[in-house]
């Protein structure tokens, strides 16, 4: 029995590194022709990221013979987004790594269930197995080398880091993207991601109040559930204060961001 050729795919997150990789692939500098974008939901992902995907990334990929495939989490009840899971469960399924009252992040399943397993389902449907592993490239740049960890691969995949091999830093990505005549994409992340830094929350509060209010609603919904259970609240920042109270007139705005946890999976923020 003939074994199917091993798949070679790139995990496309919609940010600087992923878009730079798409350009490098079009230029023949990295050997990947299939890019997989696990879309966590139009109500969850940065709207600017989704607009960029539709207006620039997808047309560019098509023009250069690259497959840029958009994936979604599918359940027996249809497509599920991260925000839907939280809101439909009235906050009982937190899903995201909210911060506890001691400033430590809680458990996270968002990346695994809405990115890793969604991509994994596609890989396995296209022949990836433990005996015929797919090569999955991650968009980690040289300045983020600490996020690279081949041991986190699923049994049906092998993780590789082509940007590290080319010694590409995050700061190099805008130049690479612009060299293709493309604008630089916005930073990709969920609207309510607790890994967002304080200045980013403040910018959202000042520049997109509706989006900020939706993030506050997620935090409020989770805490309403916890309060009903007699449990302490959680937060979308490590400040120990509700998000909607951080930037009120007269309130002290945190000047320093002490986040040292970050998201080290390599699937987000790239």
PDB file of C-alpha atoms in Angstrom:
ATOM      1  CA  UNK A   1       0.000   0.000   0.000  1.00  0.00           C
ATOM      2  CA  UNK A   2       1.410   3.370  -1.039  1.00  0.00           C
ATOM      3  CA  UNK A   3       1.679   6.031   1.678  1.00  0.00           C
ATOM      4  CA  UNK A   4       0.290   9.421   0.747  1.00  0.00           C
ATOM      5  CA  UNK A   5       2.865  12.223   0.513  1.00  0.00           C
ATOM      6  CA  UNK A   6       3.319  14.068   3.799  1.00  0.00           C
ATOM      7  CA  UNK A   7       1.470  17.359   4.072  1.00  0.00           C
ATOM      8  CA  UNK A   8       3.349  20.641   4.398  1.00  0.00           C
ATOM      9  CA  UNK A   9       1.251  23.465   5.826  1.00  0.00           C
ATOM     10  CA  UNK A  10       1.823  26.819   7.488  1.00  0.00           C
ATOM     11  CA  UNK A  11      -0.279  27.955  10.451  1.00  0.00           C
ATOM     12  CA  UNK A  12      -1.566  31.365   9.357  1.00  0.00           C
ATOM     13  CA  UNK A  13      -2.581  33.624  12.241  1.00  0.00           C
ATOM     14  CA  UNK A  14      -3.244  36.798  10.259  1.00  0.00           C
ATOM     15  CA  UNK A  15      -0.522  38.908  11.880  1.00  0.00           C
ATOM     16  CA  UNK A  16       2.882  40.225  10.845  1.00  0.00           C
ATOM     17  CA  UNK A  17       4.804  36.954  10.930  1.00  0.00           C
ATOM     18  CA  UNK A  18       2.169  34.952   9.057  1.00  0.00           C
ATOM     19  CA  UNK A  19       1.797  37.569   6.348  1.00  0.00           C
ATOM     20  CA  UNK A  20       5.558  37.864   5.964  1.00  0.00           C
ATOM     21  CA  UNK A  21       5.699  34.072   5.601  1.00  0.00           C
ATOM     22  CA  UNK A  22       3.022  34.197   2.898  1.00  0.00           C
ATOM     23  CA  UNK A  23       5.154  36.686   0.963  1.00  0.00           C
ATOM     24  CA  UNK A  24       8.291  34.581   1.491  1.00  0.00           C
ATOM     25  CA  UNK A  25       6.422  31.549   0.152  1.00  0.00           C
ATOM     26  CA  UNK A  26       5.316  33.507  -2.911  1.00  0.00           C
ATOM     27  CA  UNK A  27       8.948  34.525  -3.443  1.00  0.00           C
ATOM     28  CA  UNK A  28      10.081  30.894  -3.150  1.00  0.00           C
ATOM     29  CA  UNK A  29      12.140  31.560  -0.025  1.00  0.00           C
ATOM     30  CA  UNK A  30      10.217  29.061   2.117  1.00  0.00           C
ATOM     31  CA  UNK A  31       8.788  25.791   0.831  1.00  0.00           C
ATOM     32  CA  UNK A  32       5.133  26.007   1.866  1.00  0.00           C
ATOM     33  CA  UNK A  33       2.203  26.266  -0.541  1.00  0.00           C
ATOM     34  CA  UNK A  34      -0.692  25.621   1.853  1.00  0.00           C
ATOM     35  CA  UNK A  35      -1.581  28.047   4.635  1.00  0.00           C
ATOM     36  CA  UNK A  36      -4.299  27.216   7.174  1.00  0.00           C
ATOM     37  CA  UNK A  37      -6.176  30.023   8.933  1.00  0.00           C
ATOM     38  CA  UNK A  38      -8.204  28.845  11.941  1.00  0.00           C
ATOM     39  CA  UNK A  39     -10.780  31.635  12.227  1.00  0.00           C
ATOM     40  CA  UNK A  40     -12.034  31.718  15.821  1.00  0.00           C
ATOM     41  CA  UNK A  41     -15.098  33.727  14.804  1.00  0.00           C
ATOM     42  CA  UNK A  42     -16.192  37.051  13.360  1.00  0.00           C
ATOM     43  CA  UNK A  43     -17.490  37.936  16.835  1.00  0.00           C
ATOM     44  CA  UNK A  44     -14.194  36.982  18.471  1.00  0.00           C
ATOM     45  CA  UNK A  45     -11.249  37.813  16.198  1.00  0.00           C
ATOM     46  CA  UNK A  46     -10.004  41.355  15.637  1.00  0.00           C
ATOM     47  CA  UNK A  47     -12.337  42.700  12.903  1.00  0.00           C
ATOM     48  CA  UNK A  48      -9.398  44.452  11.258  1.00  0.00           C
ATOM     49  CA  UNK A  49      -7.603  41.110  10.946  1.00  0.00           C
ATOM     50  CA  UNK A  50     -10.573  39.564   9.159  1.00  0.00           C
ATOM     51  CA  UNK A  51     -10.877  42.566   6.827  1.00  0.00           C
ATOM     52  CA  UNK A  52      -7.186  42.310   5.983  1.00  0.00           C
ATOM     53  CA  UNK A  53      -7.548  38.585   5.327  1.00  0.00           C
ATOM     54  CA  UNK A  54     -10.350  39.178   2.834  1.00  0.00           C
ATOM     55  CA  UNK A  55      -8.964  42.299   1.151  1.00  0.00           C
ATOM     56  CA  UNK A  56      -5.253  41.484   0.972  1.00  0.00           C
ATOM     57  CA  UNK A  57      -4.101  38.072   2.217  1.00  0.00           C
ATOM     58  CA  UNK A  58      -6.559  35.869   0.321  1.00  0.00           C
ATOM     59  CA  UNK A  59      -6.234  37.728  -3.028  1.00  0.00           C
ATOM     60  CA  UNK A  60      -2.428  37.780  -2.719  1.00  0.00           C
ATOM     61  CA  UNK A  61      -2.302  34.045  -2.032  1.00  0.00           C
ATOM     62  CA  UNK A  62      -4.582  33.279  -4.974  1.00  0.00           C
ATOM     63  CA  UNK A  63      -2.538  35.484  -7.306  1.00  0.00           C
ATOM     64  CA  UNK A  64       0.616  33.549  -6.420  1.00  0.00           C
ATOM     65  CA  UNK A  65      -0.788  30.029  -6.549  1.00  0.00           C
ATOM     66  CA  UNK A  66      -0.839  29.553  -2.782  1.00  0.00           C
ATOM     67  CA  UNK A  67      -3.695  27.843  -0.951  1.00  0.00           C
ATOM     68  CA  UNK A  68      -4.885  30.002   1.948  1.00  0.00           C
ATOM     69  CA  UNK A  69      -7.643  27.950   3.545  1.00  0.00           C
ATOM     70  CA  UNK A  70     -10.010  29.334   6.165  1.00  0.00           C
ATOM     71  CA  UNK A  71     -11.122  26.868   8.846  1.00  0.00           C
ATOM     72  CA  UNK A  72     -13.731  27.033  11.620  1.00  0.00           C
ATOM     73  CA  UNK A  73     -14.567  24.943  14.653  1.00  0.00           C
ATOM     74  CA  UNK A  74     -17.463  22.704  13.671  1.00  0.00           C
ATOM     75  CA  UNK A  75     -19.722  20.930  16.171  1.00  0.00           C
ATOM     76  CA  UNK A  76     -22.854  18.827  15.786  1.00  0.00           C
ATOM     77  CA  UNK A  77     -24.812  22.071  16.171  1.00  0.00           C
ATOM     78  CA  UNK A  78     -22.833  23.940  13.529  1.00  0.00           C
ATOM     79  CA  UNK A  79     -19.959  26.409  13.656  1.00  0.00           C
ATOM     80  CA  UNK A  80     -18.913  27.528  17.128  1.00  0.00           C
ATOM     81  CA  UNK A  81     -16.920  30.650  18.032  1.00  0.00           C
ATOM     82  CA  UNK A  82     -15.068  31.410  21.261  1.00  0.00           C
ATOM     83  CA  UNK A  83     -17.458  34.208  22.197  1.00  0.00           C
ATOM     84  CA  UNK A  84     -20.488  32.023  21.500  1.00  0.00           C
ATOM     85  CA  UNK A  85     -19.193  29.332  23.846  1.00  0.00           C
ATOM     86  CA  UNK A  86     -18.727  31.808  26.684  1.00  0.00           C
ATOM     87  CA  UNK A  87     -21.963  33.727  26.208  1.00  0.00           C
ATOM     88  CA  UNK A  88     -24.234  30.746  25.449  1.00  0.00           C
ATOM     89  CA  UNK A  89     -22.999  29.002  28.600  1.00  0.00           C
ATOM     90  CA  UNK A  90     -23.701  32.190  30.588  1.00  0.00           C
ATOM     91  CA  UNK A  91     -20.020  32.314  31.510  1.00  0.00           C
ATOM     92  CA  UNK A  92     -19.718  28.791  32.882  1.00  0.00           C
ATOM     93  CA  UNK A  93     -17.323  27.781  30.087  1.00  0.00           C
ATOM     94  CA  UNK A  94     -14.653  30.445  30.470  1.00  0.00           C
ATOM     95  CA  UNK A  95     -12.437  28.995  27.719  1.00  0.00           C
ATOM     96  CA  UNK A  96      -9.954  31.912  27.804  1.00  0.00           C
ATOM     97  CA  UNK A  97      -7.099  32.322  30.353  1.00  0.00           C
ATOM     98  CA  UNK A  98      -8.763  34.923  32.576  1.00  0.00           C
ATOM     99  CA  UNK A  99      -6.699  36.243  35.474  1.00  0.00           C
ATOM    100  CA  UNK A 100      -7.474  35.120  39.008  1.00  0.00           C
ATOM    101  CA  UNK A 101      -7.546  37.503  41.968  1.00  0.00           C
ATOM    102  CA  UNK A 102      -3.890  36.668  42.684  1.00  0.00           C
ATOM    103  CA  UNK A 103      -2.894  37.906  39.222  1.00  0.00           C
ATOM    104  CA  UNK A 104      -2.165  34.453  37.837  1.00  0.00           C
ATOM    105  CA  UNK A 105      -3.812  33.330  34.586  1.00  0.00           C
ATOM    106  CA  UNK A 106      -6.322  30.521  34.757  1.00  0.00           C
ATOM    107  CA  UNK A 107      -6.436  27.528  32.449  1.00  0.00           C
ATOM    108  CA  UNK A 108      -6.814  28.117  28.727  1.00  0.00           C
ATOM    109  CA  UNK A 109      -8.474  25.893  26.159  1.00  0.00           C
ATOM    110  CA  UNK A 110      -9.117  28.521  23.480  1.00  0.00           C
ATOM    111  CA  UNK A 111      -5.923  27.933  21.504  1.00  0.00           C
ATOM    112  CA  UNK A 112      -6.160  24.165  21.646  1.00  0.00           C
ATOM    113  CA  UNK A 113      -9.841  23.788  20.809  1.00  0.00           C
ATOM    114  CA  UNK A 114     -10.265  26.647  18.339  1.00  0.00           C
ATOM    115  CA  UNK A 115      -6.905  26.544  16.571  1.00  0.00           C
ATOM    116  CA  UNK A 116      -4.815  23.421  17.215  1.00  0.00           C
ATOM    117  CA  UNK A 117      -7.639  20.869  17.004  1.00  0.00           C
ATOM    118  CA  UNK A 118      -9.419  22.703  14.184  1.00  0.00           C
ATOM    119  CA  UNK A 119      -6.248  22.641  12.121  1.00  0.00           C
ATOM    120  CA  UNK A 120      -5.597  19.073  13.253  1.00  0.00           C
ATOM    121  CA  UNK A 121      -8.982  17.915  12.000  1.00  0.00           C
ATOM    122  CA  UNK A 122      -8.138  19.267   8.546  1.00  0.00           C
ATOM    123  CA  UNK A 123      -4.687  17.655   8.591  1.00  0.00           C
ATOM    124  CA  UNK A 124      -6.058  14.257   9.585  1.00  0.00           C
ATOM    125  CA  UNK A 125      -8.833  14.489   7.001  1.00  0.00           C
ATOM    126  CA  UNK A 126      -6.105  15.020   4.408  1.00  0.00           C
ATOM    127  CA  UNK A 127      -3.973  12.054   5.422  1.00  0.00           C
ATOM    128  CA  UNK A 128      -1.886  13.096   8.412  1.00  0.00           C
ATOM    129  CA  UNK A 129      -1.310  10.249  10.871  1.00  0.00           C
ATOM    130  CA  UNK A 130       1.200   9.294  13.546  1.00  0.00           C
ATOM    131  CA  UNK A 131       3.003   7.242  10.896  1.00  0.00           C
ATOM    132  CA  UNK A 132       2.767   9.938   8.237  1.00  0.00           C
ATOM    133  CA  UNK A 133       3.044  13.181  10.114  1.00  0.00           C
ATOM    134  CA  UNK A 134       2.256  16.537   8.542  1.00  0.00           C
ATOM    135  CA  UNK A 135       4.913  19.220   8.653  1.00  0.00           C
ATOM    136  CA  UNK A 136       3.315  22.271  10.263  1.00  0.00           C
ATOM    137  CA  UNK A 137       5.206  25.559  10.142  1.00  0.00           C
ATOM    138  CA  UNK A 138       4.692  28.157  12.864  1.00  0.00           C
ATOM    139  CA  UNK A 139       5.221  31.886  12.402  1.00  0.00           C
ATOM    140  CA  UNK A 140       7.594  32.436  15.303  1.00  0.00           C
ATOM    141  CA  UNK A 141      10.291  35.003  14.591  1.00  0.00           C
ATOM    142  CA  UNK A 142      13.853  35.079  15.898  1.00  0.00           C
ATOM    143  CA  UNK A 143      13.107  37.540  18.708  1.00  0.00           C
ATOM    144  CA  UNK A 144      10.439  35.109  19.985  1.00  0.00           C
ATOM    145  CA  UNK A 145      12.600  32.003  19.811  1.00  0.00           C
ATOM    146  CA  UNK A 146      11.564  31.088  23.345  1.00  0.00           C
ATOM    147  CA  UNK A 147       8.082  30.295  22.037  1.00  0.00           C
ATOM    148  CA  UNK A 148       9.400  27.589  19.719  1.00  0.00           C
ATOM    149  CA  UNK A 149       8.840  24.145  21.183  1.00  0.00           C
ATOM    150  CA  UNK A 150       8.744  21.127  18.891  1.00  0.00           C
ATOM    151  CA  UNK A 151       7.675  18.904  21.785  1.00  0.00           C
ATOM    152  CA  UNK A 152       4.215  20.533  21.740  1.00  0.00           C
ATOM    153  CA  UNK A 153       3.387  18.908  18.430  1.00  0.00           C
ATOM    154  CA  UNK A 154       0.318  16.703  18.182  1.00  0.00           C
ATOM    155  CA  UNK A 155       0.952  13.009  17.309  1.00  0.00           C
ATOM    156  CA  UNK A 156       0.055  13.568  13.662  1.00  0.00           C
ATOM    157  CA  UNK A 157       2.309  16.594  13.090  1.00  0.00           C
ATOM    158  CA  UNK A 158       5.881  17.831  13.172  1.00  0.00           C
ATOM    159  CA  UNK A 159       6.416  21.499  14.061  1.00  0.00           C
ATOM    160  CA  UNK A 160       8.999  23.564  12.198  1.00  0.00           C
ATOM    161  CA  UNK A 161       9.975  27.239  12.342  1.00  0.00           C
ATOM    162  CA  UNK A 162      11.054  28.579   8.940  1.00  0.00           C
ATOM    163  CA  UNK A 163      11.340  32.205  10.093  1.00  0.00           C
ATOM    164  CA  UNK A 164      13.941  31.126  12.632  1.00  0.00           C
ATOM    165  CA  UNK A 165      15.926  29.392   9.883  1.00  0.00           C
ATOM    166  CA  UNK A 166      15.925  32.632   7.874  1.00  0.00           C
ATOM    167  CA  UNK A 167      16.737  34.655  11.017  1.00  0.00           C
ATOM    168  CA  UNK A 168      13.658  36.830  10.443  1.00  0.00           C
ATOM    169  CA  UNK A 169      12.767  39.101  13.356  1.00  0.00           C
ATOM    170  CA  UNK A 170       9.340  40.591  13.967  1.00  0.00           C
ATOM    171  CA  UNK A 171      10.748  44.007  13.075  1.00  0.00           C
ATOM    172  CA  UNK A 172      11.729  42.615   9.641  1.00  0.00           C
ATOM    173  CA  UNK A 173       8.175  41.582   8.799  1.00  0.00           C
ATOM    174  CA  UNK A 174       6.771  44.986   7.741  1.00  0.00           C
ATOM    175  CA  UNK A 175       9.631  45.423   5.242  1.00  0.00           C
ATOM    176  CA  UNK A 176       8.995  41.949   3.798  1.00  0.00           C
ATOM    177  CA  UNK A 177       5.271  42.606   3.518  1.00  0.00           C
ATOM    178  CA  UNK A 178       5.699  46.044   1.942  1.00  0.00           C
ATOM    179  CA  UNK A 179       8.166  44.582  -0.571  1.00  0.00           C
ATOM    180  CA  UNK A 180       5.159  42.768  -2.054  1.00  0.00           C
ATOM    181  CA  UNK A 181       3.208  46.015  -2.352  1.00  0.00           C
ATOM    182  CA  UNK A 182       0.969  45.127   0.583  1.00  0.00           C
ATOM    183  CA  UNK A 183       0.006  47.158   3.663  1.00  0.00           C
ATOM    184  CA  UNK A 184       1.099  45.838   7.048  1.00  0.00           C
ATOM    185  CA  UNK A 185      -1.697  43.911   8.824  1.00  0.00           C
ATOM    186  CA  UNK A 186      -2.952  44.819  12.303  1.00  0.00           C
ATOM    187  CA  UNK A 187      -1.954  42.753  15.308  1.00  0.00           C
ATOM    188  CA  UNK A 188      -4.075  39.620  15.422  1.00  0.00           C
ATOM    189  CA  UNK A 189      -5.799  38.524  18.622  1.00  0.00           C
ATOM    190  CA  UNK A 190      -9.245  37.882  20.030  1.00  0.00           C
ATOM    191  CA  UNK A 191     -11.187  40.975  21.090  1.00  0.00           C
ATOM    192  CA  UNK A 192     -11.263  39.765  24.689  1.00  0.00           C
ATOM    193  CA  UNK A 193      -7.893  38.003  24.933  1.00  0.00           C
ATOM    194  CA  UNK A 194      -6.464  38.376  28.470  1.00  0.00           C
ATOM    195  CA  UNK A 195      -2.949  38.271  26.991  1.00  0.00           C
ATOM    196  CA  UNK A 196      -3.505  41.785  25.586  1.00  0.00           C
ATOM    197  CA  UNK A 197      -1.337  44.402  27.301  1.00  0.00           C
ATOM    198  CA  UNK A 198      -2.731  47.409  29.161  1.00  0.00           C
ATOM    199  CA  UNK A 199      -1.774  49.996  26.492  1.00  0.00           C
ATOM    200  CA  UNK A 200      -3.578  47.851  23.921  1.00  0.00           C
ATOM    201  CA  UNK A 201      -6.701  47.778  26.067  1.00  0.00           C
ATOM    202  CA  UNK A 202      -6.483  51.546  26.466  1.00  0.00           C
ATOM    203  CA  UNK A 203      -6.125  52.021  22.705  1.00  0.00           C
ATOM    204  CA  UNK A 204      -9.205  49.856  22.132  1.00  0.00           C
ATOM    205  CA  UNK A 205     -11.126  51.833  24.753  1.00  0.00           C
ATOM    206  CA  UNK A 206     -10.246  55.125  23.069  1.00  0.00           C
ATOM    207  CA  UNK A 207     -10.466  54.097  19.425  1.00  0.00           C
ATOM    208  CA  UNK A 208     -13.205  51.439  19.294  1.00  0.00           C
ATOM    209  CA  UNK A 209     -15.592  51.831  22.209  1.00  0.00           C
ATOM    210  CA  UNK A 210     -18.094  49.269  20.884  1.00  0.00           C
ATOM    211  CA  UNK A 211     -15.435  46.600  20.610  1.00  0.00           C
ATOM    212  CA  UNK A 212     -14.191  47.451  24.101  1.00  0.00           C
ATOM    213  CA  UNK A 213     -17.749  47.218  25.444  1.00  0.00           C
ATOM    214  CA  UNK A 214     -18.116  43.724  23.944  1.00  0.00           C
ATOM    215  CA  UNK A 215     -14.959  42.639  25.751  1.00  0.00           C
ATOM    216  CA  UNK A 216     -16.348  44.036  29.002  1.00  0.00           C
ATOM    217  CA  UNK A 217     -19.534  42.056  28.398  1.00  0.00           C
ATOM    218  CA  UNK A 218     -17.524  38.829  28.207  1.00  0.00           C
ATOM    219  CA  UNK A 219     -15.849  39.599  31.544  1.00  0.00           C
ATOM    220  CA  UNK A 220     -19.188  40.594  33.112  1.00  0.00           C
ATOM    221  CA  UNK A 221     -20.871  37.385  31.932  1.00  0.00           C
ATOM    222  CA  UNK A 222     -18.151  35.155  33.365  1.00  0.00           C
ATOM    223  CA  UNK A 223     -18.242  36.983  36.694  1.00  0.00           C
ATOM    224  CA  UNK A 224     -22.033  36.861  36.934  1.00  0.00           C
ATOM    225  CA  UNK A 225     -21.740  33.083  36.777  1.00  0.00           C
ATOM    226  CA  UNK A 226     -18.963  33.012  39.391  1.00  0.00           C
ATOM    227  CA  UNK A 227     -20.877  35.325  41.731  1.00  0.00           C
ATOM    228  CA  UNK A 228     -23.940  33.088  41.527  1.00  0.00           C
ATOM    229  CA  UNK A 229     -21.708  30.170  42.528  1.00  0.00           C
ATOM    230  CA  UNK A 230     -20.214  32.110  45.440  1.00  0.00           C
ATOM    231  CA  UNK A 231     -16.798  32.216  43.795  1.00  0.00           C
ATOM    232  CA  UNK A 232     -14.380  35.166  43.517  1.00  0.00           C
ATOM    233  CA  UNK A 233     -14.283  37.201  40.307  1.00  0.00           C
ATOM    234  CA  UNK A 234     -11.779  36.902  37.482  1.00  0.00           C
ATOM    235  CA  UNK A 235     -10.474  39.573  35.139  1.00  0.00           C
ATOM    236  CA  UNK A 236      -9.274  40.159  31.588  1.00  0.00           C
ATOM    237  CA  UNK A 237      -6.184  41.929  32.961  1.00  0.00           C
ATOM    238  CA  UNK A 238      -3.881  41.140  35.888  1.00  0.00           C
ATOM    239  CA  UNK A 239      -4.817  44.438  37.599  1.00  0.00           C
ATOM    240  CA  UNK A 240      -7.497  42.791  39.750  1.00  0.00           C
ATOM    241  CA  UNK A 241     -10.028  45.358  38.528  1.00  0.00           C
ATOM    242  CA  UNK A 242     -12.971  45.011  36.141  1.00  0.00           C
ATOM    243  CA  UNK A 243     -12.039  46.037  32.616  1.00  0.00           C
ATOM    244  CA  UNK A 244     -14.805  48.636  32.363  1.00  0.00           C
ATOM    245  CA  UNK A 245     -13.390  50.452  35.422  1.00  0.00           C
ATOM    246  CA  UNK A 246      -9.791  50.800  34.238  1.00  0.00           C
ATOM    247  CA  UNK A 247     -10.103  53.866  32.082  1.00  0.00           C
ATOM    248  CA  UNK A 248     -12.900  55.858  33.689  1.00  0.00           C
ATOM    249  CA  UNK A 249     -12.334  59.597  34.027  1.00  0.00           C
ATOM    250  CA  UNK A 250     -10.322  60.283  37.155  1.00  0.00           C
ATOM    251  CA  UNK A 251      -9.280  56.666  37.619  1.00  0.00           C
ATOM    252  CA  UNK A 252      -5.599  55.801  37.731  1.00  0.00           C
ATOM    253  CA  UNK A 253      -4.497  54.143  34.533  1.00  0.00           C
ATOM    254  CA  UNK A 254      -1.878  51.425  35.013  1.00  0.00           C
ATOM    255  CA  UNK A 255       1.357  52.719  33.515  1.00  0.00           C
ATOM    256  CA  UNK A 256       3.324  49.495  33.503  1.00  0.00           C
ATOM    257  CA  UNK A 257       2.502  46.119  32.078  1.00  0.00           C
ATOM    258  CA  UNK A 258       4.013  43.326  34.129  1.00  0.00           C
ATOM    259  CA  UNK A 259       2.700  40.507  31.959  1.00  0.00           C
ATOM    260  CA  UNK A 260       5.417  37.880  31.832  1.00  0.00           C
ATOM    261  CA  UNK A 261       3.177  34.959  30.999  1.00  0.00           C
ATOM    262  CA  UNK A 262       2.250  35.678  27.416  1.00  0.00           C
ATOM    263  CA  UNK A 263       1.013  33.055  25.019  1.00  0.00           C
ATOM    264  CA  UNK A 264       3.840  30.675  24.192  1.00  0.00           C
ATOM    265  CA  UNK A 265       1.971  28.259  21.937  1.00  0.00           C
ATOM    266  CA  UNK A 266       2.963  29.949  18.694  1.00  0.00           C
ATOM    267  CA  UNK A 267      -0.599  29.697  17.375  1.00  0.00           C
ATOM    268  CA  UNK A 268      -1.729  33.163  18.469  1.00  0.00           C
ATOM    269  CA  UNK A 269      -0.410  36.682  17.872  1.00  0.00           C
ATOM    270  CA  UNK A 270       1.416  35.683  14.685  1.00  0.00           C
TER     271      UNK A 270
END
